[in-house]
């Protein structure tokens, strides 16, 4: 039986609206109901995965996020969420692949350069991580996670003034 496209659009709109209003619990309920009904939309899987991550059910969250990327490979939010979940799951090499794919879709995403930098740090590629953090700051000079990443690198190098300067921004 064919799905009702209007009903699917309405379900996604309701989900999106709840999320935008900050109604995380409601958005999660809508996402879970949408998935249970067979709706295939990356936003539903992304929001449902967030609840799983918060419950430390990272394997299930990864399944949802991988599915979201399979059904919508160009969805920036789903791919970023997958990379972050992989990083949280201590799989930095796989996370790096997702962040690189994300940057191929849009090379001007400061948050993606920051996430890439964190994956590179986890892999011990300090010089490349530094370049990623610096690129993030070129795109968004107040990107707090990039500043923190560069501060961490500065501390590890013993460049305490530089690290303090970055941390205080």
Tab-separated table of C-alpha atoms in Angstrom:
chain	number	residue	atom	x	y	z
A	1	UNK	CA	0.000	0.000	0.000
A	2	UNK	CA	1.332	3.427	-0.979
A	3	UNK	CA	2.064	5.965	1.723
A	4	UNK	CA	0.044	9.163	1.940
A	5	UNK	CA	2.555	11.830	0.851
A	6	UNK	CA	0.498	14.655	2.371
A	7	UNK	CA	0.287	12.870	5.710
A	8	UNK	CA	4.037	12.183	5.615
A	9	UNK	CA	4.784	15.858	4.899
A	10	UNK	CA	2.493	16.870	7.765
A	11	UNK	CA	4.229	14.418	10.121
A	12	UNK	CA	7.666	15.757	9.193
A	13	UNK	CA	6.430	19.346	9.565
A	14	UNK	CA	5.000	18.603	13.031
A	15	UNK	CA	8.258	16.928	14.027
A	16	UNK	CA	10.332	19.834	12.740
A	17	UNK	CA	8.089	22.417	14.411
A	18	UNK	CA	8.225	20.647	17.781
A	19	UNK	CA	12.018	20.463	17.550
A	20	UNK	CA	12.297	24.149	16.609
A	21	UNK	CA	10.104	25.142	19.555
A	22	UNK	CA	12.463	23.269	21.872
A	23	UNK	CA	9.905	20.591	22.674
A	24	UNK	CA	12.440	17.771	22.643
A	25	UNK	CA	10.207	15.217	24.363
A	26	UNK	CA	7.342	15.881	21.941
A	27	UNK	CA	9.682	15.813	18.948
A	28	UNK	CA	11.069	12.481	20.121
A	29	UNK	CA	7.582	11.034	20.529
A	30	UNK	CA	6.668	12.209	17.030
A	31	UNK	CA	9.907	10.800	15.608
A	32	UNK	CA	9.365	7.413	17.210
A	33	UNK	CA	5.745	7.314	16.004
A	34	UNK	CA	6.814	8.302	12.488
A	35	UNK	CA	9.420	5.544	12.364
A	36	UNK	CA	6.948	3.003	13.743
A	37	UNK	CA	4.501	3.987	10.993
A	38	UNK	CA	7.153	3.325	8.351
A	39	UNK	CA	8.037	6.934	7.539
A	40	UNK	CA	11.527	7.122	6.058
A	41	UNK	CA	12.865	10.589	6.837
A	42	UNK	CA	16.335	11.455	8.183
A	43	UNK	CA	14.992	13.980	10.694
A	44	UNK	CA	12.887	11.319	12.408
A	45	UNK	CA	15.850	8.941	12.678
A	46	UNK	CA	18.186	11.722	13.803
A	47	UNK	CA	15.896	12.850	16.633
A	48	UNK	CA	15.107	9.286	17.722
A	49	UNK	CA	18.850	8.532	17.736
A	50	UNK	CA	19.483	11.455	20.046
A	51	UNK	CA	17.256	9.883	22.703
A	52	UNK	CA	19.146	6.611	22.300
A	53	UNK	CA	22.479	8.415	22.673
A	54	UNK	CA	21.264	10.152	25.821
A	55	UNK	CA	20.378	6.715	27.205
A	56	UNK	CA	23.888	5.490	26.346
A	57	UNK	CA	22.476	3.119	23.740
A	58	UNK	CA	25.130	4.118	21.217
A	59	UNK	CA	24.912	0.976	19.081
A	60	UNK	CA	21.202	1.509	18.452
A	61	UNK	CA	21.752	5.220	17.852
A	62	UNK	CA	24.427	4.378	15.277
A	63	UNK	CA	22.000	2.015	13.525
A	64	UNK	CA	19.410	4.790	13.282
A	65	UNK	CA	21.926	7.369	12.079
A	66	UNK	CA	23.459	5.015	9.521
A	67	UNK	CA	19.960	4.385	8.227
A	68	UNK	CA	19.315	8.138	8.052
A	69	UNK	CA	22.462	8.602	5.958
A	70	UNK	CA	21.530	5.650	3.725
A	71	UNK	CA	18.124	7.128	2.929
A	72	UNK	CA	19.452	10.703	2.608
A	73	UNK	CA	23.211	10.690	1.919
A	74	UNK	CA	23.280	14.457	1.335
A	75	UNK	CA	21.519	15.339	4.598
A	76	UNK	CA	24.053	17.448	6.485
A	77	UNK	CA	22.464	17.025	9.915
A	78	UNK	CA	22.206	13.249	9.688
A	79	UNK	CA	25.794	12.862	8.487
A	80	UNK	CA	27.105	15.184	11.197
A	81	UNK	CA	25.113	13.360	13.881
A	82	UNK	CA	26.503	10.046	12.629
A	83	UNK	CA	30.057	11.369	12.809
A	84	UNK	CA	29.538	12.720	16.322
A	85	UNK	CA	27.999	9.450	17.495
A	86	UNK	CA	30.934	7.527	16.007
A	87	UNK	CA	33.326	9.848	17.820
A	88	UNK	CA	31.420	9.338	21.070
A	89	UNK	CA	31.601	5.583	20.418
A	90	UNK	CA	35.404	5.879	20.300
A	91	UNK	CA	35.562	5.213	16.551
A	92	UNK	CA	37.467	8.317	15.423
A	93	UNK	CA	38.626	6.903	12.073
A	94	UNK	CA	35.047	6.144	11.036
A	95	UNK	CA	33.952	9.546	12.371
A	96	UNK	CA	36.654	11.244	10.324
A	97	UNK	CA	35.272	9.574	7.187
A	98	UNK	CA	31.817	11.008	7.925
A	99	UNK	CA	33.172	14.496	8.577
A	100	UNK	CA	35.211	14.359	5.362
A	101	UNK	CA	32.084	13.291	3.457
A	102	UNK	CA	30.176	16.131	5.112
A	103	UNK	CA	32.817	18.631	4.032
A	104	UNK	CA	32.622	17.329	0.460
A	105	UNK	CA	28.929	18.210	0.544
A	106	UNK	CA	29.646	21.673	1.952
A	107	UNK	CA	33.245	22.748	2.607
A	108	UNK	CA	32.163	25.888	4.459
A	109	UNK	CA	30.630	24.287	7.542
A	110	UNK	CA	32.573	25.528	10.560
A	111	UNK	CA	31.065	22.866	12.834
A	112	UNK	CA	32.184	20.115	10.440
A	113	UNK	CA	35.779	21.396	10.453
A	114	UNK	CA	35.614	21.483	14.258
A	115	UNK	CA	34.274	17.932	14.456
A	116	UNK	CA	36.923	16.816	11.965
A	117	UNK	CA	39.551	18.419	14.200
A	118	UNK	CA	38.293	16.482	17.213
A	119	UNK	CA	38.410	13.207	15.261
A	120	UNK	CA	41.954	13.986	14.140
A	121	UNK	CA	42.970	14.789	17.731
A	122	UNK	CA	41.594	11.429	18.833
A	123	UNK	CA	43.707	9.799	16.117
A	124	UNK	CA	46.839	11.677	17.247
A	125	UNK	CA	47.078	13.755	14.042
A	126	UNK	CA	47.757	16.988	15.913
A	127	UNK	CA	48.958	19.083	12.957
A	128	UNK	CA	45.956	18.186	10.820
A	129	UNK	CA	43.618	18.763	13.762
A	130	UNK	CA	45.089	22.219	14.234
A	131	UNK	CA	44.467	23.028	10.558
A	132	UNK	CA	40.850	21.893	10.877
A	133	UNK	CA	40.270	24.004	13.977
A	134	UNK	CA	41.883	27.014	12.300
A	135	UNK	CA	39.679	26.562	9.217
A	136	UNK	CA	36.621	26.430	11.480
A	137	UNK	CA	37.675	29.741	13.028
A	138	UNK	CA	38.174	31.306	9.600
A	139	UNK	CA	34.550	30.451	8.889
A	140	UNK	CA	33.242	31.292	12.380
A	141	UNK	CA	35.728	33.243	14.528
A	142	UNK	CA	33.754	32.541	17.703
A	143	UNK	CA	33.406	28.758	17.214
A	144	UNK	CA	33.858	27.686	20.877
A	145	UNK	CA	34.738	24.040	20.262
A	146	UNK	CA	37.426	25.001	17.727
A	147	UNK	CA	38.861	27.498	20.216
A	148	UNK	CA	38.872	24.789	22.877
A	149	UNK	CA	40.581	22.361	20.498
A	150	UNK	CA	43.336	24.845	19.735
A	151	UNK	CA	43.696	25.619	23.445
A	152	UNK	CA	44.095	21.892	24.146
A	153	UNK	CA	46.779	21.653	21.464
A	154	UNK	CA	48.520	24.703	22.949
A	155	UNK	CA	48.551	23.139	26.427
A	156	UNK	CA	49.982	19.910	25.035
A	157	UNK	CA	52.760	21.914	23.358
A	158	UNK	CA	53.460	23.871	26.529
A	159	UNK	CA	52.271	27.108	24.877
A	160	UNK	CA	50.268	28.172	27.905
A	161	UNK	CA	49.796	31.833	26.942
A	162	UNK	CA	48.410	30.856	23.573
A	163	UNK	CA	46.159	28.249	25.197
A	164	UNK	CA	44.895	30.759	27.771
A	165	UNK	CA	44.224	33.336	25.047
A	166	UNK	CA	42.134	30.832	23.101
A	167	UNK	CA	40.325	29.566	26.185
A	168	UNK	CA	39.376	33.078	27.272
A	169	UNK	CA	37.753	33.981	23.933
